[in-house]
mmCIF file of N, CA and C in Angstrom:
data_model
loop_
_atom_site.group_PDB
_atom_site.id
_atom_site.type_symbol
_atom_site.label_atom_id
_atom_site.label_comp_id
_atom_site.label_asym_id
_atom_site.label_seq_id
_atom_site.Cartn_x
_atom_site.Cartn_y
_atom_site.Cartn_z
ATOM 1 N N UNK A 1 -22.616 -15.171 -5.915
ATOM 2 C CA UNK A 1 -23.054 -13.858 -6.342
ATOM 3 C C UNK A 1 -22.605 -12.777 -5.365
ATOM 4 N N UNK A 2 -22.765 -13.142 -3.691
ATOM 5 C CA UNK A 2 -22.474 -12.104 -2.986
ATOM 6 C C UNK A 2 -20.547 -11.679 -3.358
ATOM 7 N N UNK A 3 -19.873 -12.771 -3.552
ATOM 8 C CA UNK A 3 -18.383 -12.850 -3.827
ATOM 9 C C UNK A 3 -18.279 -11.419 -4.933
ATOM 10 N N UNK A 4 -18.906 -11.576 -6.361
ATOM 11 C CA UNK A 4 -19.065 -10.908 -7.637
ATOM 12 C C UNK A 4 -19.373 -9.074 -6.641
ATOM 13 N N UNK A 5 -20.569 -9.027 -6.290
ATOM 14 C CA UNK A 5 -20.998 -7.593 -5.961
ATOM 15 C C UNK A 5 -20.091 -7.104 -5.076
ATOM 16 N N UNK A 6 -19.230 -8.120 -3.822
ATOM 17 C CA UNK A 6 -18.068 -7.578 -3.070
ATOM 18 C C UNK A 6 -17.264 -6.904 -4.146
ATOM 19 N N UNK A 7 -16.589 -7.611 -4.732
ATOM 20 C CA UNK A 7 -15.257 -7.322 -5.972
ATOM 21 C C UNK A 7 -16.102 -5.831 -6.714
ATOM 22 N N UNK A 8 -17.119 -5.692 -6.681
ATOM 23 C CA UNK A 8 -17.515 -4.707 -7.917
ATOM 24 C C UNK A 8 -17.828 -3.671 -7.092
ATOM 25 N N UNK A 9 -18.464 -3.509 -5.466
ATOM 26 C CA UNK A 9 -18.056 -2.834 -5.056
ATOM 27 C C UNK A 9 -16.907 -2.110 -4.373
ATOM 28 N N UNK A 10 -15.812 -2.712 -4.569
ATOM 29 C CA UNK A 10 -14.794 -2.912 -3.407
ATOM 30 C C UNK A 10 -14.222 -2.005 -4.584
ATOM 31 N N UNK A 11 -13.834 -2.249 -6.156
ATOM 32 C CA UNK A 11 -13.494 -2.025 -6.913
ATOM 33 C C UNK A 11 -13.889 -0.580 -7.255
ATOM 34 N N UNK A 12 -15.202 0.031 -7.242
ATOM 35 C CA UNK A 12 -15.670 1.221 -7.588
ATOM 36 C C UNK A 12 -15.492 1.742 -6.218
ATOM 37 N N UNK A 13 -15.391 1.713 -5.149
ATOM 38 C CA UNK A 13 -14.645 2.286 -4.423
ATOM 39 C C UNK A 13 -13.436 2.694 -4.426
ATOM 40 N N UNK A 14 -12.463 1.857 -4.333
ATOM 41 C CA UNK A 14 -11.550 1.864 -4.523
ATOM 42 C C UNK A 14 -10.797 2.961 -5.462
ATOM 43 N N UNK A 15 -11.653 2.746 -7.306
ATOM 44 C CA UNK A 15 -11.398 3.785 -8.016
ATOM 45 C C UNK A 15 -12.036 5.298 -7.436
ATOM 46 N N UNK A 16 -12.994 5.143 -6.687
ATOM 47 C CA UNK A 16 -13.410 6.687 -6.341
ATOM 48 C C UNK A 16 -12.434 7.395 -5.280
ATOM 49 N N UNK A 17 -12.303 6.490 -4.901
ATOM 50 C CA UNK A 17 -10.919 7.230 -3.548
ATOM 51 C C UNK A 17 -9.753 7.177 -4.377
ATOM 52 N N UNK A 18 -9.207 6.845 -5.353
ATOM 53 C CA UNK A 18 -7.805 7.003 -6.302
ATOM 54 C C UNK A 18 -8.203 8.108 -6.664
ATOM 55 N N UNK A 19 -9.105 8.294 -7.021
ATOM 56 C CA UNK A 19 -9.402 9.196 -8.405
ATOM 57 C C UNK A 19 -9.978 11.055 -7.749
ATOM 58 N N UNK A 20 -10.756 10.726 -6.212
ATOM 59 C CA UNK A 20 -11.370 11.632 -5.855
ATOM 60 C C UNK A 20 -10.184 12.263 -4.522
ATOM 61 N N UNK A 21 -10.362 11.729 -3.956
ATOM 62 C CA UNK A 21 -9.236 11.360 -2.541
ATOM 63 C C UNK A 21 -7.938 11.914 -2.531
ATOM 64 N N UNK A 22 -7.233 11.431 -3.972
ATOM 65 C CA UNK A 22 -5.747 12.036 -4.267
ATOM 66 C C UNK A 22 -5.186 13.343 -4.183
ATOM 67 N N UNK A 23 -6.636 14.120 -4.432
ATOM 68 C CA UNK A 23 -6.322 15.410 -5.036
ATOM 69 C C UNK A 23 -6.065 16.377 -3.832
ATOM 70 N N UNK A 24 -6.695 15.686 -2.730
ATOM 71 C CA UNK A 24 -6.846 16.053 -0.813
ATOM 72 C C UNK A 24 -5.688 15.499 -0.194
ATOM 73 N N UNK A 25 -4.593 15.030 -0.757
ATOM 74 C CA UNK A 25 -3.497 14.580 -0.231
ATOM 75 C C UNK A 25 -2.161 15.684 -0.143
ATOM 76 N N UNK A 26 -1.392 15.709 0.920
ATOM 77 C CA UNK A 26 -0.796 16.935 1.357
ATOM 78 C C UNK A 26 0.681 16.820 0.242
ATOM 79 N N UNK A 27 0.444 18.289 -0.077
ATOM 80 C CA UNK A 27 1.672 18.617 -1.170
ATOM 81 C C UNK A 27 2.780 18.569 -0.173
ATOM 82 N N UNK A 28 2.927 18.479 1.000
ATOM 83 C CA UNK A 28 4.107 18.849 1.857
ATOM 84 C C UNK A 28 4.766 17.601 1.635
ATOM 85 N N UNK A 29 6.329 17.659 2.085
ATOM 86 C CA UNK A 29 7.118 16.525 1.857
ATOM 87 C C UNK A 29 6.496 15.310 2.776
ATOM 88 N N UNK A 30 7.328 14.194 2.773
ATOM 89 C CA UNK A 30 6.995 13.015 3.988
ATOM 90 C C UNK A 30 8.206 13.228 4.691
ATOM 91 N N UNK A 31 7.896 12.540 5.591
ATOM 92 C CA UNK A 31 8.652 12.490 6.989
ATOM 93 C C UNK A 31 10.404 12.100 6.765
ATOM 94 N N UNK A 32 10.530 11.365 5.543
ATOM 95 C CA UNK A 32 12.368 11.040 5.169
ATOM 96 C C UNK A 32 12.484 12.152 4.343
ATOM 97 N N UNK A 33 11.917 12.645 3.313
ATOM 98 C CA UNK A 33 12.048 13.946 2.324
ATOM 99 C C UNK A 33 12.416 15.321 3.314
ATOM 100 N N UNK A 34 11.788 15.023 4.689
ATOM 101 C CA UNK A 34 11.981 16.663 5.240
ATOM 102 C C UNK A 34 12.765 16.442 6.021
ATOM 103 N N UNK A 35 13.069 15.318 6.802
ATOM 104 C CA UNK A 35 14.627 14.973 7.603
ATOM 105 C C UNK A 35 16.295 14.996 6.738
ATOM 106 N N UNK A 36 15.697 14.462 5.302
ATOM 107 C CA UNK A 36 16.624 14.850 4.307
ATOM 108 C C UNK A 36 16.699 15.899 4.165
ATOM 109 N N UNK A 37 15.859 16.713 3.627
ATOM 110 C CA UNK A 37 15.966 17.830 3.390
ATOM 111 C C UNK A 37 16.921 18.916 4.923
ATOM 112 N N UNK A 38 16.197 18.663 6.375
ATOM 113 C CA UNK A 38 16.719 19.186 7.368
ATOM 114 C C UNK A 38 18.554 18.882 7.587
ATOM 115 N N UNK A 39 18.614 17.543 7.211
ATOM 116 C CA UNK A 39 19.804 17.633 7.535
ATOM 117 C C UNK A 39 21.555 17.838 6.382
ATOM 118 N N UNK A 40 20.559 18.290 5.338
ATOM 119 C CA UNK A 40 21.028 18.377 3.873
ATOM 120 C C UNK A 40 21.756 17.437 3.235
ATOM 121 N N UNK A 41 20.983 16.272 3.835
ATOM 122 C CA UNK A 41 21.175 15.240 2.764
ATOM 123 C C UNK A 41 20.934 14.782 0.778
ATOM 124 N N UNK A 42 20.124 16.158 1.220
ATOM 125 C CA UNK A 42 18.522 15.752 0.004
ATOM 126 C C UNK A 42 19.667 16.959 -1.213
ATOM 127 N N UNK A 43 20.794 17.401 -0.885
ATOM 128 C CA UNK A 43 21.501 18.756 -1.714
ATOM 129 C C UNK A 43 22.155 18.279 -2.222
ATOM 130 N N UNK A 44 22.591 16.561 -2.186
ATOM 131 C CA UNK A 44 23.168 15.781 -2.939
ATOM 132 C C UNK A 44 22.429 14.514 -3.821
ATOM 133 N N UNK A 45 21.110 15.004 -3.481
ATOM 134 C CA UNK A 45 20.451 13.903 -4.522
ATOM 135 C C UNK A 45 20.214 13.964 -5.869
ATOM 136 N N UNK A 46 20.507 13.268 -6.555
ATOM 137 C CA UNK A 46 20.154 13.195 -8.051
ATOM 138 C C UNK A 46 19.104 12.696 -9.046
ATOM 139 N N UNK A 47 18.202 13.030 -10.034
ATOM 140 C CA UNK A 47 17.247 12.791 -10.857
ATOM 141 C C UNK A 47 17.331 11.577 -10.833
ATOM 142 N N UNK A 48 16.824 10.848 -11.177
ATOM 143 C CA UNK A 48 16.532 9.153 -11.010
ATOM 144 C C UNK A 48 16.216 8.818 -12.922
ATOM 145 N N UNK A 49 15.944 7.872 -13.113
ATOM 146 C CA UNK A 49 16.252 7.013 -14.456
ATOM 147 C C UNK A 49 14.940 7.822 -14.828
ATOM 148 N N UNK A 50 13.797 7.422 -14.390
ATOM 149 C CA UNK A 50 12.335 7.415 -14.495
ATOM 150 C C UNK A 50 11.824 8.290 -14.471
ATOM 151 N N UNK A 51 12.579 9.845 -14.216
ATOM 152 C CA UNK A 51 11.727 11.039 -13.644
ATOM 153 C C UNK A 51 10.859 11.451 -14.969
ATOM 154 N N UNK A 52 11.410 11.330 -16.121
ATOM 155 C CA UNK A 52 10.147 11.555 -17.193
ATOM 156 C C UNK A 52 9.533 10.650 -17.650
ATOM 157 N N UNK A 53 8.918 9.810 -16.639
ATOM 158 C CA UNK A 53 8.091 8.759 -17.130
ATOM 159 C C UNK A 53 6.818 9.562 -17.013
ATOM 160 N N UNK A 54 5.821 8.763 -17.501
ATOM 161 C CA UNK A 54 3.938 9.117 -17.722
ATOM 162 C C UNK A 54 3.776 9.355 -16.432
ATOM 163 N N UNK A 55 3.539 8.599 -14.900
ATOM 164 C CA UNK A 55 3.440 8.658 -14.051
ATOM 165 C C UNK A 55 4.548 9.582 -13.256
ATOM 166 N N UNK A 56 5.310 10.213 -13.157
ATOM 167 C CA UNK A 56 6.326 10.642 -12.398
ATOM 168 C C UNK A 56 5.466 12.195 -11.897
ATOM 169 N N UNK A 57 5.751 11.888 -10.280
ATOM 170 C CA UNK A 57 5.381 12.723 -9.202
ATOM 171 C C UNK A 57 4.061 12.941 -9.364
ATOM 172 N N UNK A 58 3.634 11.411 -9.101
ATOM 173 C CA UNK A 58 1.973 11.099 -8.975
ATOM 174 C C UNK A 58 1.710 12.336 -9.539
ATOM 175 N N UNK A 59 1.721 12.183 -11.227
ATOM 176 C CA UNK A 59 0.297 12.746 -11.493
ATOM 177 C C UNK A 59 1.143 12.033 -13.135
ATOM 178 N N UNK A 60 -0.265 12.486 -14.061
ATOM 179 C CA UNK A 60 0.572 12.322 -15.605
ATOM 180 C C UNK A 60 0.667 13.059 -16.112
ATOM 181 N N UNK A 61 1.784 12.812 -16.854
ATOM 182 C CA UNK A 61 2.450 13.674 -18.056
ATOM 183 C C UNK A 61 1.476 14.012 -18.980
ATOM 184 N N UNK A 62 1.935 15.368 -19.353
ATOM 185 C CA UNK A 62 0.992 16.133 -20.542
ATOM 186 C C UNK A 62 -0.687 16.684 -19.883
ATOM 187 N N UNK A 63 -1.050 16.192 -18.689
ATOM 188 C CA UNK A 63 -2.272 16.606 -18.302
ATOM 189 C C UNK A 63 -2.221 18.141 -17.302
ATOM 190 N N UNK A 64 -2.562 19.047 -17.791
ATOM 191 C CA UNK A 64 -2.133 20.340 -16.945
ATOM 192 C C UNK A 64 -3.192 20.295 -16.197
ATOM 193 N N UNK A 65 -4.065 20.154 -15.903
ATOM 194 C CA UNK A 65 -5.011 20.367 -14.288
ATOM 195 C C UNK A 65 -4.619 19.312 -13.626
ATOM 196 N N UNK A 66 -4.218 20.386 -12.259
ATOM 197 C CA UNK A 66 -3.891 19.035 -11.289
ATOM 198 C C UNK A 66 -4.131 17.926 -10.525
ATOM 199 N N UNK A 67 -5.862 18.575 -10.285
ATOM 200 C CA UNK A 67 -6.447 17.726 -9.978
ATOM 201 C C UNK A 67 -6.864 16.334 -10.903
ATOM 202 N N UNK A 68 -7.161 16.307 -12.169
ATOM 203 C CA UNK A 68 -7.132 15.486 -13.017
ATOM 204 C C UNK A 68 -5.944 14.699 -13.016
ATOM 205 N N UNK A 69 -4.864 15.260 -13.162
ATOM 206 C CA UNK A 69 -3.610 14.311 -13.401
ATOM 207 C C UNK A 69 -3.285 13.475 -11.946
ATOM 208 N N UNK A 70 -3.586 14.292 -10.960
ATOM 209 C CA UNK A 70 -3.758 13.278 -9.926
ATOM 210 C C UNK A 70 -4.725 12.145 -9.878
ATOM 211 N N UNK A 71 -5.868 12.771 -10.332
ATOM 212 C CA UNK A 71 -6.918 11.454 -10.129
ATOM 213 C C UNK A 71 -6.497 10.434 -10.599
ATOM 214 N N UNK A 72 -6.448 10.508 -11.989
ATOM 215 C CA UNK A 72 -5.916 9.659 -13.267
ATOM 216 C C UNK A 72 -4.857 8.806 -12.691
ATOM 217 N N UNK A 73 -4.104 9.562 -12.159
ATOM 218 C CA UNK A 73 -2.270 8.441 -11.711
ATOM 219 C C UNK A 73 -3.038 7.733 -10.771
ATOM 220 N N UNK A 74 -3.998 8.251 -10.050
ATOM 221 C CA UNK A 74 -4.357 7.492 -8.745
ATOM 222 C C UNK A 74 -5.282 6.276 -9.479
ATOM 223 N N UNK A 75 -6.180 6.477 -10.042
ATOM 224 C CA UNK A 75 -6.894 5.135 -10.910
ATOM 225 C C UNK A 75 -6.226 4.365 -11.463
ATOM 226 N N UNK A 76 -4.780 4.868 -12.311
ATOM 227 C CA UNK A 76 -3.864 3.726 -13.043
ATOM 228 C C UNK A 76 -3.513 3.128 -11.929
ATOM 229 N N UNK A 77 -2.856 3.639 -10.757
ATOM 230 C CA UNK A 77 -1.764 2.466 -9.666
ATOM 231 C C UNK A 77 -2.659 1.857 -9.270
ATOM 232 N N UNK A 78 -4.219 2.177 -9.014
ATOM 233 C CA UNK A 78 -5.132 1.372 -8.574
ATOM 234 C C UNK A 78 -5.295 -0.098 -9.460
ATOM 235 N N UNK A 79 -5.271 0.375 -10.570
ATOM 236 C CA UNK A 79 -5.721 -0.562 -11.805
ATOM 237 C C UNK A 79 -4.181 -1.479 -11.312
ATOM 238 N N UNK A 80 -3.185 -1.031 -11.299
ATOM 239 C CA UNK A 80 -1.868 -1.513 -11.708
ATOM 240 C C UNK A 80 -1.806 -2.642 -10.391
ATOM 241 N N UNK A 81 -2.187 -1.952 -9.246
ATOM 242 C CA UNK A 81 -2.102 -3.492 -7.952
ATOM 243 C C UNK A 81 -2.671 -4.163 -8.020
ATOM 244 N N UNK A 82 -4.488 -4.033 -8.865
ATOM 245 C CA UNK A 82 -5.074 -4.605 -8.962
ATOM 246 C C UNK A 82 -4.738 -6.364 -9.974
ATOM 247 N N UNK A 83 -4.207 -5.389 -10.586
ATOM 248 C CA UNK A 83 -3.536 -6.677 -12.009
ATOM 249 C C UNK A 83 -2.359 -7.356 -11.251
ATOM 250 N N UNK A 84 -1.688 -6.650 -10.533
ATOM 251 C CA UNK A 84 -0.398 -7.304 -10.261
ATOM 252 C C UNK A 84 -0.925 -8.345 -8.986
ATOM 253 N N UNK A 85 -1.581 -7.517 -8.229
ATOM 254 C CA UNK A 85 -2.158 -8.660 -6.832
ATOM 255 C C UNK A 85 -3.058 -9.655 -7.726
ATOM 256 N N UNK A 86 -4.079 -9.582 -8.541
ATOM 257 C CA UNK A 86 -4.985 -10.339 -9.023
ATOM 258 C C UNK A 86 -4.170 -11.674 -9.556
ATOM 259 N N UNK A 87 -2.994 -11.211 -10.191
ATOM 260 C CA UNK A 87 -2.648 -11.929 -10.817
ATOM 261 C C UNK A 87 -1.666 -13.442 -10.356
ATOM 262 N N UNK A 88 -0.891 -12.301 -9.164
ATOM 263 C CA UNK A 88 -0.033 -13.325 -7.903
ATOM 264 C C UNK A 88 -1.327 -14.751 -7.103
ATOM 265 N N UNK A 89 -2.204 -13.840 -6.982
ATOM 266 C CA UNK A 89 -3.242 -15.301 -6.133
ATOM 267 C C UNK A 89 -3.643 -15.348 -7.473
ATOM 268 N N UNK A 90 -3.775 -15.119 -8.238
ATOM 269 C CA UNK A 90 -4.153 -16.509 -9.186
ATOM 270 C C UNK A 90 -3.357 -17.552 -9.687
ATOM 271 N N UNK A 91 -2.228 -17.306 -9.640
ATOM 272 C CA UNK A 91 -1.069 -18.014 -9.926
ATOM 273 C C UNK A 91 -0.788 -18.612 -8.698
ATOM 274 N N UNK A 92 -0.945 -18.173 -7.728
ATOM 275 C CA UNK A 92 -0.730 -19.404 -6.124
ATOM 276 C C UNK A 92 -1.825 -19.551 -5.697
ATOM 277 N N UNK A 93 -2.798 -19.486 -5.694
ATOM 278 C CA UNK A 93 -4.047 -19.970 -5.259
ATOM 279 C C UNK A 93 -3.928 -21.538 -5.425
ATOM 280 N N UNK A 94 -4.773 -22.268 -4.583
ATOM 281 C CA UNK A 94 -4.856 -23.821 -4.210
ATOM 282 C C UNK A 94 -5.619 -24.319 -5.384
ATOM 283 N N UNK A 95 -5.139 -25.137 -5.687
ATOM 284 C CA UNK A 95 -5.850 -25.653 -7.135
ATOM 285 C C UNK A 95 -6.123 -27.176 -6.299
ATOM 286 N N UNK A 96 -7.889 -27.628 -6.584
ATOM 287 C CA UNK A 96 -8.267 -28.980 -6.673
ATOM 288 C C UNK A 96 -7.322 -30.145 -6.476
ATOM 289 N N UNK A 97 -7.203 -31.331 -6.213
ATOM 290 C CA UNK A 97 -6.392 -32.266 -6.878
ATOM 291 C C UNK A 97 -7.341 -32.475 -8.481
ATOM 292 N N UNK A 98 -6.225 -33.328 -9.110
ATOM 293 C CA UNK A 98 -7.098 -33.708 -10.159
ATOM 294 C C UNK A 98 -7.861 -35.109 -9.414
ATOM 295 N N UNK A 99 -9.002 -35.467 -10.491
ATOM 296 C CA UNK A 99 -9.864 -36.529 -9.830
ATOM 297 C C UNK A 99 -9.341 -37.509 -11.137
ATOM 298 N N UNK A 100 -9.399 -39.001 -10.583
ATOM 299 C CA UNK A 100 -9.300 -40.274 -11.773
ATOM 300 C C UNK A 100 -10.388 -40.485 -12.224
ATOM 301 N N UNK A 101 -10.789 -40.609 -13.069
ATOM 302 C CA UNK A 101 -11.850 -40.703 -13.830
ATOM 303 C C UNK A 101 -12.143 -42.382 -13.733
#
């Protein structure tokens, strides 16, 4: 039982900092975006396959408040590691031997 209430809190955390947290995250570039940018590397970069995907530039498509569309992207990638990690240890996790009956 204590295992169950970890996961359910760990989980509603988790979504409250995606969802609340995101929106407090700095619009300024990161540290390769502004060295690119400084050394005008970034004046030859080009749109990527994906740029009009649902998710593109953490937030979603079609949602005009920003804070919302941030939250939202931040709860899906949450949801999305969740499934993808959940799913890797369940698939390698140590399984029993079988027993002979």
């Amino acid at each position: 039982m204590k295992n169950k209430r970890f996961l359910v809190v760990f989980l509603l955390v988790s979504l409250a900092l995606a969802g609340v947290v995101s929106y407090y995250a700095s619009s300024s570039p990161d540290g390769l975006e502004k060295v690119a940018a400084d050394k005008g590397i970034s004046a030859k970069e080009k749109d990527h396959s994906l740029k009009d995907s649902p998710f593109a530039d953490y937030g979603v498509k079609g949602v005009g408040n920003g804070r919302l569309s941030g939250g939202l992207a931040g709860i899906a990638g949450v949801g999305v590691v969740l499934l993808v990690g959940g799913g890797a240890f369940w698939l390698l996790r140590r399984r029993a031997p079988a027993r002979d009956a």
